[in-house]
Amino acid sequence: MRIFDPHIHMTSRTTDDYQAMYASGVRALVEPAFWLGQPRTSPASFYDYFDALLGWEPFRAAQYGIAHHCTIALNPKEANDPRCTPVLDALPRYLVKDNVVAVGEIGYDSMTPAEDTALAAQLQLAADHELPALVHTPHRDKLAGLRRTLDVVEESALSVEHVLVDHLNETTVKEAKDAGSWLGFSVYPDTKMDEDRMVEILRTYGPEKVLVNSAADWGRSDPLKTRKVADAMLAAGFTDDDVDRVLWRNPVDFYGISGRLQLDAPAPREATHEGNSILRGGA
């Protein structure tokens, strides 16, 4: 079984997670730029973070046989902080990098005017750079947030068919599907979606344009949720081809819009003293 996790924050995870993910079938992932977890004090902290997504994390993932790509953006939560918004002017120099396969995460957190401005600006950047967009739907008022998102997308230069609307659930999936966007679902231990609910959505709406992710970060989350969804699909009677479509081909098709996917990761390193020394930054 091959798995592509289309949304996971490996900056927040350990090398043990990379090892476990590889053993579970994960061979590729996309890491979206996201909230630090505490207020940033200047745009410079974004630049260090973006550089790590483009350099350190792909190297770290490659040691475990996983192809790493990223998306770059000013995320919705930090779009409300005037100390952070100057990063919008710096995004074009990152969006031309080969490893960047979308603009994201963008979208709404609290649905403020500042978030409106940041979303519209970054949809334009995606269109300008011929990249798709990964859109975060808010944790609160999800249906209202989805509708507002789709309105802004419709007014933008970016086709809705180049937009992945993430963190969907039973209340939002139909409208997102009817709009023609790609459909993203985050599967968590306690919140968002779980495996059984995901299976029911797939039964109702089918596997077309559906992407399932773990969205694992520094909170309570599980980087193996993609594999657990695959196993739940098989147990529910879905075919191996259905699983491959949802867990591999759909994310490849969506992020392939960028023309930048490189899915041939090297074989994982042996767990030798020398290899561990390299991972720690040793000689």
PDB file of N, CA, C and O in Angstrom, residues 96-150:
ATOM      1  N   VAL A  96       8.344  30.515  -6.042  1.00  0.00           N
ATOM      2  CA  VAL A  96       9.019  30.033  -7.253  1.00  0.00           C
ATOM      3  C   VAL A  96       9.915  28.822  -6.975  1.00  0.00           C
ATOM      4  O   VAL A  96      10.465  28.233  -7.906  1.00  0.00           O
ATOM      5  N   LYS A  97      10.052  28.418  -5.716  1.00  0.00           N
ATOM      6  CA  LYS A  97      10.932  27.301  -5.366  1.00  0.00           C
ATOM      7  C   LYS A  97      10.339  25.975  -5.847  1.00  0.00           C
ATOM      8  O   LYS A  97       9.128  25.749  -5.789  1.00  0.00           O
ATOM      9  N   ASP A  98      11.220  25.096  -6.287  1.00  0.00           N
ATOM     10  CA  ASP A  98      10.778  23.837  -6.881  1.00  0.00           C
ATOM     11  C   ASP A  98       9.957  22.971  -5.938  1.00  0.00           C
ATOM     12  O   ASP A  98       9.080  22.222  -6.378  1.00  0.00           O
ATOM     13  N   ASN A  99      10.238  23.021  -4.652  1.00  0.00           N
ATOM     14  CA  ASN A  99       9.585  22.118  -3.704  1.00  0.00           C
ATOM     15  C   ASN A  99       8.223  22.620  -3.236  1.00  0.00           C
ATOM     16  O   ASN A  99       7.535  21.939  -2.486  1.00  0.00           O
ATOM     17  N   VAL A 100       7.838  23.833  -3.660  1.00  0.00           N
ATOM     18  CA  VAL A 100       6.559  24.421  -3.256  1.00  0.00           C
ATOM     19  C   VAL A 100       5.491  24.010  -4.263  1.00  0.00           C
ATOM     20  O   VAL A 100       5.559  24.375  -5.438  1.00  0.00           O
ATOM     21  N   VAL A 101       4.486  23.263  -3.803  1.00  0.00           N
ATOM     22  CA  VAL A 101       3.491  22.698  -4.712  1.00  0.00           C
ATOM     23  C   VAL A 101       2.113  23.349  -4.592  1.00  0.00           C
ATOM     24  O   VAL A 101       1.179  22.948  -5.278  1.00  0.00           O
ATOM     25  N   ALA A 102       1.984  24.351  -3.726  1.00  0.00           N
ATOM     26  CA  ALA A 102       0.712  25.078  -3.602  1.00  0.00           C
ATOM     27  C   ALA A 102       0.930  26.305  -2.721  1.00  0.00           C
ATOM     28  O   ALA A 102       1.939  26.413  -2.009  1.00  0.00           O
ATOM     29  N   VAL A 103      -0.036  27.202  -2.751  1.00  0.00           N
ATOM     30  CA  VAL A 103      -0.105  28.299  -1.795  1.00  0.00           C
ATOM     31  C   VAL A 103      -1.008  27.836  -0.661  1.00  0.00           C
ATOM     32  O   VAL A 103      -2.147  27.427  -0.889  1.00  0.00           O
ATOM     33  N   GLY A 104      -0.506  27.867   0.563  1.00  0.00           N
ATOM     34  CA  GLY A 104      -1.337  27.385   1.663  1.00  0.00           C
ATOM     35  C   GLY A 104      -0.583  27.304   2.971  1.00  0.00           C
ATOM     36  O   GLY A 104       0.653  27.373   2.979  1.00  0.00           O
ATOM     37  N   GLU A 105      -1.247  27.159   4.074  1.00  0.00           N
ATOM     38  CA  GLU A 105      -2.683  27.186   4.225  1.00  0.00           C
ATOM     39  C   GLU A 105      -3.158  28.630   4.198  1.00  0.00           C
ATOM     40  O   GLU A 105      -2.625  29.470   4.905  1.00  0.00           O
ATOM     41  N   ILE A 106      -4.203  28.870   3.425  1.00  0.00           N
ATOM     42  CA  ILE A 106      -4.856  30.164   3.428  1.00  0.00           C
ATOM     43  C   ILE A 106      -6.323  29.935   3.771  1.00  0.00           C
ATOM     44  O   ILE A 106      -6.764  28.800   3.889  1.00  0.00           O
ATOM     45  N   GLY A 107      -7.074  31.014   3.950  1.00  0.00           N
ATOM     46  CA  GLY A 107      -8.489  30.835   4.259  1.00  0.00           C
ATOM     47  C   GLY A 107      -8.925  31.676   5.435  1.00  0.00           C
ATOM     48  O   GLY A 107      -8.504  32.823   5.584  1.00  0.00           O
ATOM     49  N   TYR A 108      -9.755  31.073   6.292  1.00  0.00           N
ATOM     50  CA  TYR A 108     -10.360  31.811   7.402  1.00  0.00           C
ATOM     51  C   TYR A 108     -10.132  31.120   8.733  1.00  0.00           C
ATOM     52  O   TYR A 108     -10.134  29.902   8.833  1.00  0.00           O
ATOM     53  N   ASP A 109      -9.951  31.957   9.752  1.00  0.00           N
ATOM     54  CA  ASP A 109      -9.934  31.509  11.139  1.00  0.00           C
ATOM     55  C   ASP A 109     -11.120  32.128  11.871  1.00  0.00           C
ATOM     56  O   ASP A 109     -12.004  31.429  12.333  1.00  0.00           O
ATOM     57  N   SER A 110     -11.142  33.470  11.927  1.00  0.00           N
ATOM     58  CA  SER A 110     -12.241  34.188  12.605  1.00  0.00           C
ATOM     59  C   SER A 110     -13.095  34.995  11.645  1.00  0.00           C
ATOM     60  O   SER A 110     -13.963  35.744  12.072  1.00  0.00           O
ATOM     61  N   MET A 111     -12.828  34.890  10.358  1.00  0.00           N
ATOM     62  CA  MET A 111     -13.583  35.584   9.312  1.00  0.00           C
ATOM     63  C   MET A 111     -13.583  37.096   9.515  1.00  0.00           C
ATOM     64  O   MET A 111     -14.624  37.746   9.613  1.00  0.00           O
ATOM     65  N   THR A 112     -12.395  37.659   9.597  1.00  0.00           N
ATOM     66  CA  THR A 112     -12.209  39.093   9.789  1.00  0.00           C
ATOM     67  C   THR A 112     -11.896  39.770   8.462  1.00  0.00           C
ATOM     68  O   THR A 112     -11.505  39.105   7.485  1.00  0.00           O
ATOM     69  N   PRO A 113     -12.012  41.109   8.410  1.00  0.00           N
ATOM     70  CA  PRO A 113     -11.601  41.818   7.193  1.00  0.00           C
ATOM     71  C   PRO A 113     -10.141  41.582   6.831  1.00  0.00           C
ATOM     72  O   PRO A 113      -9.798  41.493   5.643  1.00  0.00           O
ATOM     73  N   ALA A 114      -9.274  41.468   7.832  1.00  0.00           N
ATOM     74  CA  ALA A 114      -7.855  41.194   7.555  1.00  0.00           C
ATOM     75  C   ALA A 114      -7.689  39.837   6.875  1.00  0.00           C
ATOM     76  O   ALA A 114      -6.851  39.680   5.973  1.00  0.00           O
ATOM     77  N   GLU A 115      -8.482  38.868   7.281  1.00  0.00           N
ATOM     78  CA  GLU A 115      -8.425  37.555   6.647  1.00  0.00           C
ATOM     79  C   GLU A 115      -8.972  37.612   5.220  1.00  0.00           C
ATOM     80  O   GLU A 115      -8.462  36.924   4.326  1.00  0.00           O
ATOM     81  N   ASP A 116      -9.998  38.423   4.998  1.00  0.00           N
ATOM     82  CA  ASP A 116     -10.498  38.629   3.635  1.00  0.00           C
ATOM     83  C   ASP A 116      -9.377  39.111   2.719  1.00  0.00           C
ATOM     84  O   ASP A 116      -9.181  38.594   1.609  1.00  0.00           O
ATOM     85  N   THR A 117      -8.645  40.119   3.200  1.00  0.00           N
ATOM     86  CA  THR A 117      -7.574  40.717   2.402  1.00  0.00           C
ATOM     87  C   THR A 117      -6.474  39.702   2.103  1.00  0.00           C
ATOM     88  O   THR A 117      -6.005  39.583   0.960  1.00  0.00           O
ATOM     89  N   ALA A 118      -6.052  38.967   3.129  1.00  0.00           N
ATOM     90  CA  ALA A 118      -4.971  37.994   2.955  1.00  0.00           C
ATOM     91  C   ALA A 118      -5.385  36.863   2.028  1.00  0.00           C
ATOM     92  O   ALA A 118      -4.590  36.407   1.185  1.00  0.00           O
ATOM     93  N   LEU A 119      -6.618  36.397   2.150  1.00  0.00           N
ATOM     94  CA  LEU A 119      -7.089  35.314   1.290  1.00  0.00           C
ATOM     95  C   LEU A 119      -7.120  35.762  -0.163  1.00  0.00           C
ATOM     96  O   LEU A 119      -6.604  35.062  -1.055  1.00  0.00           O
ATOM     97  N   ALA A 120      -7.708  36.921  -0.424  1.00  0.00           N
ATOM     98  CA  ALA A 120      -7.799  37.399  -1.801  1.00  0.00           C
ATOM     99  C   ALA A 120      -6.411  37.603  -2.399  1.00  0.00           C
ATOM    100  O   ALA A 120      -6.163  37.236  -3.562  1.00  0.00           O
ATOM    101  N   ALA A 121      -5.497  38.185  -1.619  1.00  0.00           N
ATOM    102  CA  ALA A 121      -4.147  38.441  -2.123  1.00  0.00           C
ATOM    103  C   ALA A 121      -3.423  37.143  -2.459  1.00  0.00           C
ATOM    104  O   ALA A 121      -2.709  37.053  -3.477  1.00  0.00           O
ATOM    105  N   GLN A 122      -3.613  36.120  -1.633  1.00  0.00           N
ATOM    106  CA  GLN A 122      -2.868  34.876  -1.846  1.00  0.00           C
ATOM    107  C   GLN A 122      -3.501  33.999  -2.932  1.00  0.00           C
ATOM    108  O   GLN A 122      -2.800  33.243  -3.610  1.00  0.00           O
ATOM    109  N   LEU A 123      -4.803  34.115  -3.137  1.00  0.00           N
ATOM    110  CA  LEU A 123      -5.404  33.457  -4.296  1.00  0.00           C
ATOM    111  C   LEU A 123      -4.853  34.069  -5.583  1.00  0.00           C
ATOM    112  O   LEU A 123      -4.605  33.352  -6.564  1.00  0.00           O
ATOM    113  N   GLN A 124      -4.636  35.384  -5.576  1.00  0.00           N
ATOM    114  CA  GLN A 124      -4.049  36.026  -6.742  1.00  0.00           C
ATOM    115  C   GLN A 124      -2.615  35.546  -6.958  1.00  0.00           C
ATOM    116  O   GLN A 124      -2.196  35.297  -8.092  1.00  0.00           O
ATOM    117  N   LEU A 125      -1.861  35.402  -5.851  1.00  0.00           N
ATOM    118  CA  LEU A 125      -0.496  34.882  -5.978  1.00  0.00           C
ATOM    119  C   LEU A 125      -0.488  33.473  -6.549  1.00  0.00           C
ATOM    120  O   LEU A 125       0.375  33.125  -7.364  1.00  0.00           O
ATOM    121  N   ALA A 126      -1.437  32.654  -6.119  1.00  0.00           N
ATOM    122  CA  ALA A 126      -1.520  31.290  -6.667  1.00  0.00           C
ATOM    123  C   ALA A 126      -1.770  31.335  -8.165  1.00  0.00           C
ATOM    124  O   ALA A 126      -1.127  30.605  -8.936  1.00  0.00           O
ATOM    125  N   ALA A 127      -2.694  32.183  -8.592  1.00  0.00           N
ATOM    126  CA  ALA A 127      -2.967  32.308 -10.024  1.00  0.00           C
ATOM    127  C   ALA A 127      -1.737  32.817 -10.771  1.00  0.00           C
ATOM    128  O   ALA A 127      -1.391  32.299 -11.842  1.00  0.00           O
ATOM    129  N   ASP A 128      -1.066  33.811 -10.193  1.00  0.00           N
ATOM    130  CA  ASP A 128       0.111  34.391 -10.850  1.00  0.00           C
ATOM    131  C   ASP A 128       1.226  33.370 -11.033  1.00  0.00           C
ATOM    132  O   ASP A 128       1.966  33.409 -12.021  1.00  0.00           O
ATOM    133  N   HIS A 129       1.371  32.456 -10.055  1.00  0.00           N
ATOM    134  CA  HIS A 129       2.463  31.474 -10.089  1.00  0.00           C
ATOM    135  C   HIS A 129       2.009  30.117 -10.631  1.00  0.00           C
ATOM    136  O   HIS A 129       2.774  29.150 -10.579  1.00  0.00           O
ATOM    137  N   GLU A 130       0.774  30.059 -11.117  1.00  0.00           N
ATOM    138  CA  GLU A 130       0.217  28.825 -11.687  1.00  0.00           C
ATOM    139  C   GLU A 130       0.309  27.670 -10.691  1.00  0.00           C
ATOM    140  O   GLU A 130       0.685  26.546 -11.042  1.00  0.00           O
ATOM    141  N   LEU A 131      -0.062  27.975  -9.451  1.00  0.00           N
ATOM    142  CA  LEU A 131      -0.073  26.984  -8.379  1.00  0.00           C
ATOM    143  C   LEU A 131      -1.506  26.770  -7.895  1.00  0.00           C
ATOM    144  O   LEU A 131      -2.326  27.690  -7.930  1.00  0.00           O
ATOM    145  N   PRO A 132      -1.815  25.580  -7.397  1.00  0.00           N
ATOM    146  CA  PRO A 132      -3.097  25.396  -6.711  1.00  0.00           C
ATOM    147  C   PRO A 132      -3.056  26.027  -5.322  1.00  0.00           C
ATOM    148  O   PRO A 132      -2.004  26.499  -4.877  1.00  0.00           O
ATOM    149  N   ALA A 133      -4.187  26.023  -4.646  1.00  0.00           N
ATOM    150  CA  ALA A 133      -4.280  26.618  -3.311  1.00  0.00           C
ATOM    151  C   ALA A 133      -4.880  25.621  -2.329  1.00  0.00           C
ATOM    152  O   ALA A 133      -5.870  24.944  -2.637  1.00  0.00           O
ATOM    153  N   LEU A 134      -4.268  25.549  -1.150  1.00  0.00           N
ATOM    154  CA  LEU A 134      -4.779  24.744  -0.041  1.00  0.00           C
ATOM    155  C   LEU A 134      -5.480  25.687   0.932  1.00  0.00           C
ATOM    156  O   LEU A 134      -4.847  26.572   1.515  1.00  0.00           O
ATOM    157  N   VAL A 135      -6.782  25.500   1.099  1.00  0.00           N
ATOM    158  CA  VAL A 135      -7.603  26.427   1.868  1.00  0.00           C
ATOM    159  C   VAL A 135      -8.086  25.778   3.160  1.00  0.00           C
ATOM    160  O   VAL A 135      -8.670  24.692   3.153  1.00  0.00           O
ATOM    161  N   HIS A 136      -7.824  26.475   4.253  1.00  0.00           N
ATOM    162  CA  HIS A 136      -8.217  26.053   5.598  1.00  0.00           C
ATOM    163  C   HIS A 136      -9.617  26.598   5.887  1.00  0.00           C
ATOM    164  O   HIS A 136      -9.863  27.794   5.739  1.00  0.00           O
ATOM    165  N   THR A 137     -10.535  25.714   6.271  1.00  0.00           N
ATOM    166  CA  THR A 137     -11.843  26.202   6.714  1.00  0.00           C
ATOM    167  C   THR A 137     -11.828  26.353   8.228  1.00  0.00           C
ATOM    168  O   THR A 137     -11.148  25.596   8.926  1.00  0.00           O
ATOM    169  N   PRO A 138     -12.553  27.338   8.759  1.00  0.00           N
ATOM    170  CA  PRO A 138     -12.432  27.661  10.190  1.00  0.00           C
ATOM    171  C   PRO A 138     -12.956  26.552  11.090  1.00  0.00           C
ATOM    172  O   PRO A 138     -13.788  25.731  10.688  1.00  0.00           O
ATOM    173  N   HIS A 139     -12.449  26.550  12.315  1.00  0.00           N
ATOM    174  CA  HIS A 139     -12.893  25.564  13.302  1.00  0.00           C
ATOM    175  C   HIS A 139     -14.300  25.879  13.810  1.00  0.00           C
ATOM    176  O   HIS A 139     -15.018  24.987  14.257  1.00  0.00           O
ATOM    177  N   ARG A 140     -14.680  27.152  13.764  1.00  0.00           N
ATOM    178  CA  ARG A 140     -16.003  27.579  14.214  1.00  0.00           C
ATOM    179  C   ARG A 140     -16.807  28.078  13.014  1.00  0.00           C
ATOM    180  O   ARG A 140     -16.236  28.595  12.056  1.00  0.00           O
ATOM    181  N   ASP A 141     -18.128  27.939  13.084  1.00  0.00           N
ATOM    182  CA  ASP A 141     -18.990  28.411  11.987  1.00  0.00           C
ATOM    183  C   ASP A 141     -18.490  27.890  10.638  1.00  0.00           C
ATOM    184  O   ASP A 141     -18.299  28.647   9.677  1.00  0.00           O
ATOM    185  N   LYS A 142     -18.301  26.593  10.564  1.00  0.00           N
ATOM    186  CA  LYS A 142     -17.646  26.015   9.391  1.00  0.00           C
ATOM    187  C   LYS A 142     -18.429  26.246   8.093  1.00  0.00           C
ATOM    188  O   LYS A 142     -17.836  26.551   7.057  1.00  0.00           O
ATOM    189  N   LEU A 143     -19.747  26.121   8.144  1.00  0.00           N
ATOM    190  CA  LEU A 143     -20.514  26.286   6.912  1.00  0.00           C
ATOM    191  C   LEU A 143     -20.466  27.735   6.437  1.00  0.00           C
ATOM    192  O   LEU A 143     -20.290  27.998   5.238  1.00  0.00           O
ATOM    193  N   ALA A 144     -20.599  28.676   7.366  1.00  0.00           N
ATOM    194  CA  ALA A 144     -20.488  30.090   6.992  1.00  0.00           C
ATOM    195  C   ALA A 144     -19.099  30.377   6.447  1.00  0.00           C
ATOM    196  O   ALA A 144     -18.938  31.120   5.467  1.00  0.00           O
ATOM    197  N   GLY A 145     -18.073  29.787   7.065  1.00  0.00           N
ATOM    198  CA  GLY A 145     -16.706  29.977   6.596  1.00  0.00           C
ATOM    199  C   GLY A 145     -16.499  29.399   5.209  1.00  0.00           C
ATOM    200  O   GLY A 145     -15.812  29.990   4.362  1.00  0.00           O
ATOM    201  N   LEU A 146     -17.077  28.226   4.961  1.00  0.00           N
ATOM    202  CA  LEU A 146     -16.963  27.622   3.639  1.00  0.00           C
ATOM    203  C   LEU A 146     -17.619  28.508   2.585  1.00  0.00           C
ATOM    204  O   LEU A 146     -17.041  28.761   1.515  1.00  0.00           O
ATOM    205  N   ARG A 147     -18.814  28.986   2.874  1.00  0.00           N
ATOM    206  CA  ARG A 147     -19.527  29.802   1.884  1.00  0.00           C
ATOM    207  C   ARG A 147     -18.770  31.095   1.589  1.00  0.00           C
ATOM    208  O   ARG A 147     -18.673  31.514   0.429  1.00  0.00           O
ATOM    209  N   ARG A 148     -18.219  31.699   2.625  1.00  0.00           N
ATOM    210  CA  ARG A 148     -17.439  32.921   2.418  1.00  0.00           C
ATOM    211  C   ARG A 148     -16.187  32.621   1.606  1.00  0.00           C
ATOM    212  O   ARG A 148     -15.802  33.389   0.719  1.00  0.00           O
ATOM    213  N   THR A 149     -15.558  31.493   1.886  1.00  0.00           N
ATOM    214  CA  THR A 149     -14.377  31.079   1.123  1.00  0.00           C
ATOM    215  C   THR A 149     -14.716  30.899  -0.346  1.00  0.00           C
ATOM    216  O   THR A 149     -14.000  31.401  -1.235  1.00  0.00           O
ATOM    217  N   LEU A 150     -15.788  30.189  -0.634  1.00  0.00           N
ATOM    218  CA  LEU A 150     -16.155  29.926  -2.024  1.00  0.00           C
ATOM    219  C   LEU A 150     -16.513  31.208  -2.758  1.00  0.00           C
ATOM    220  O   LEU A 150     -16.229  31.347  -3.962  1.00  0.00           O
TER     221      LEU A 150
END
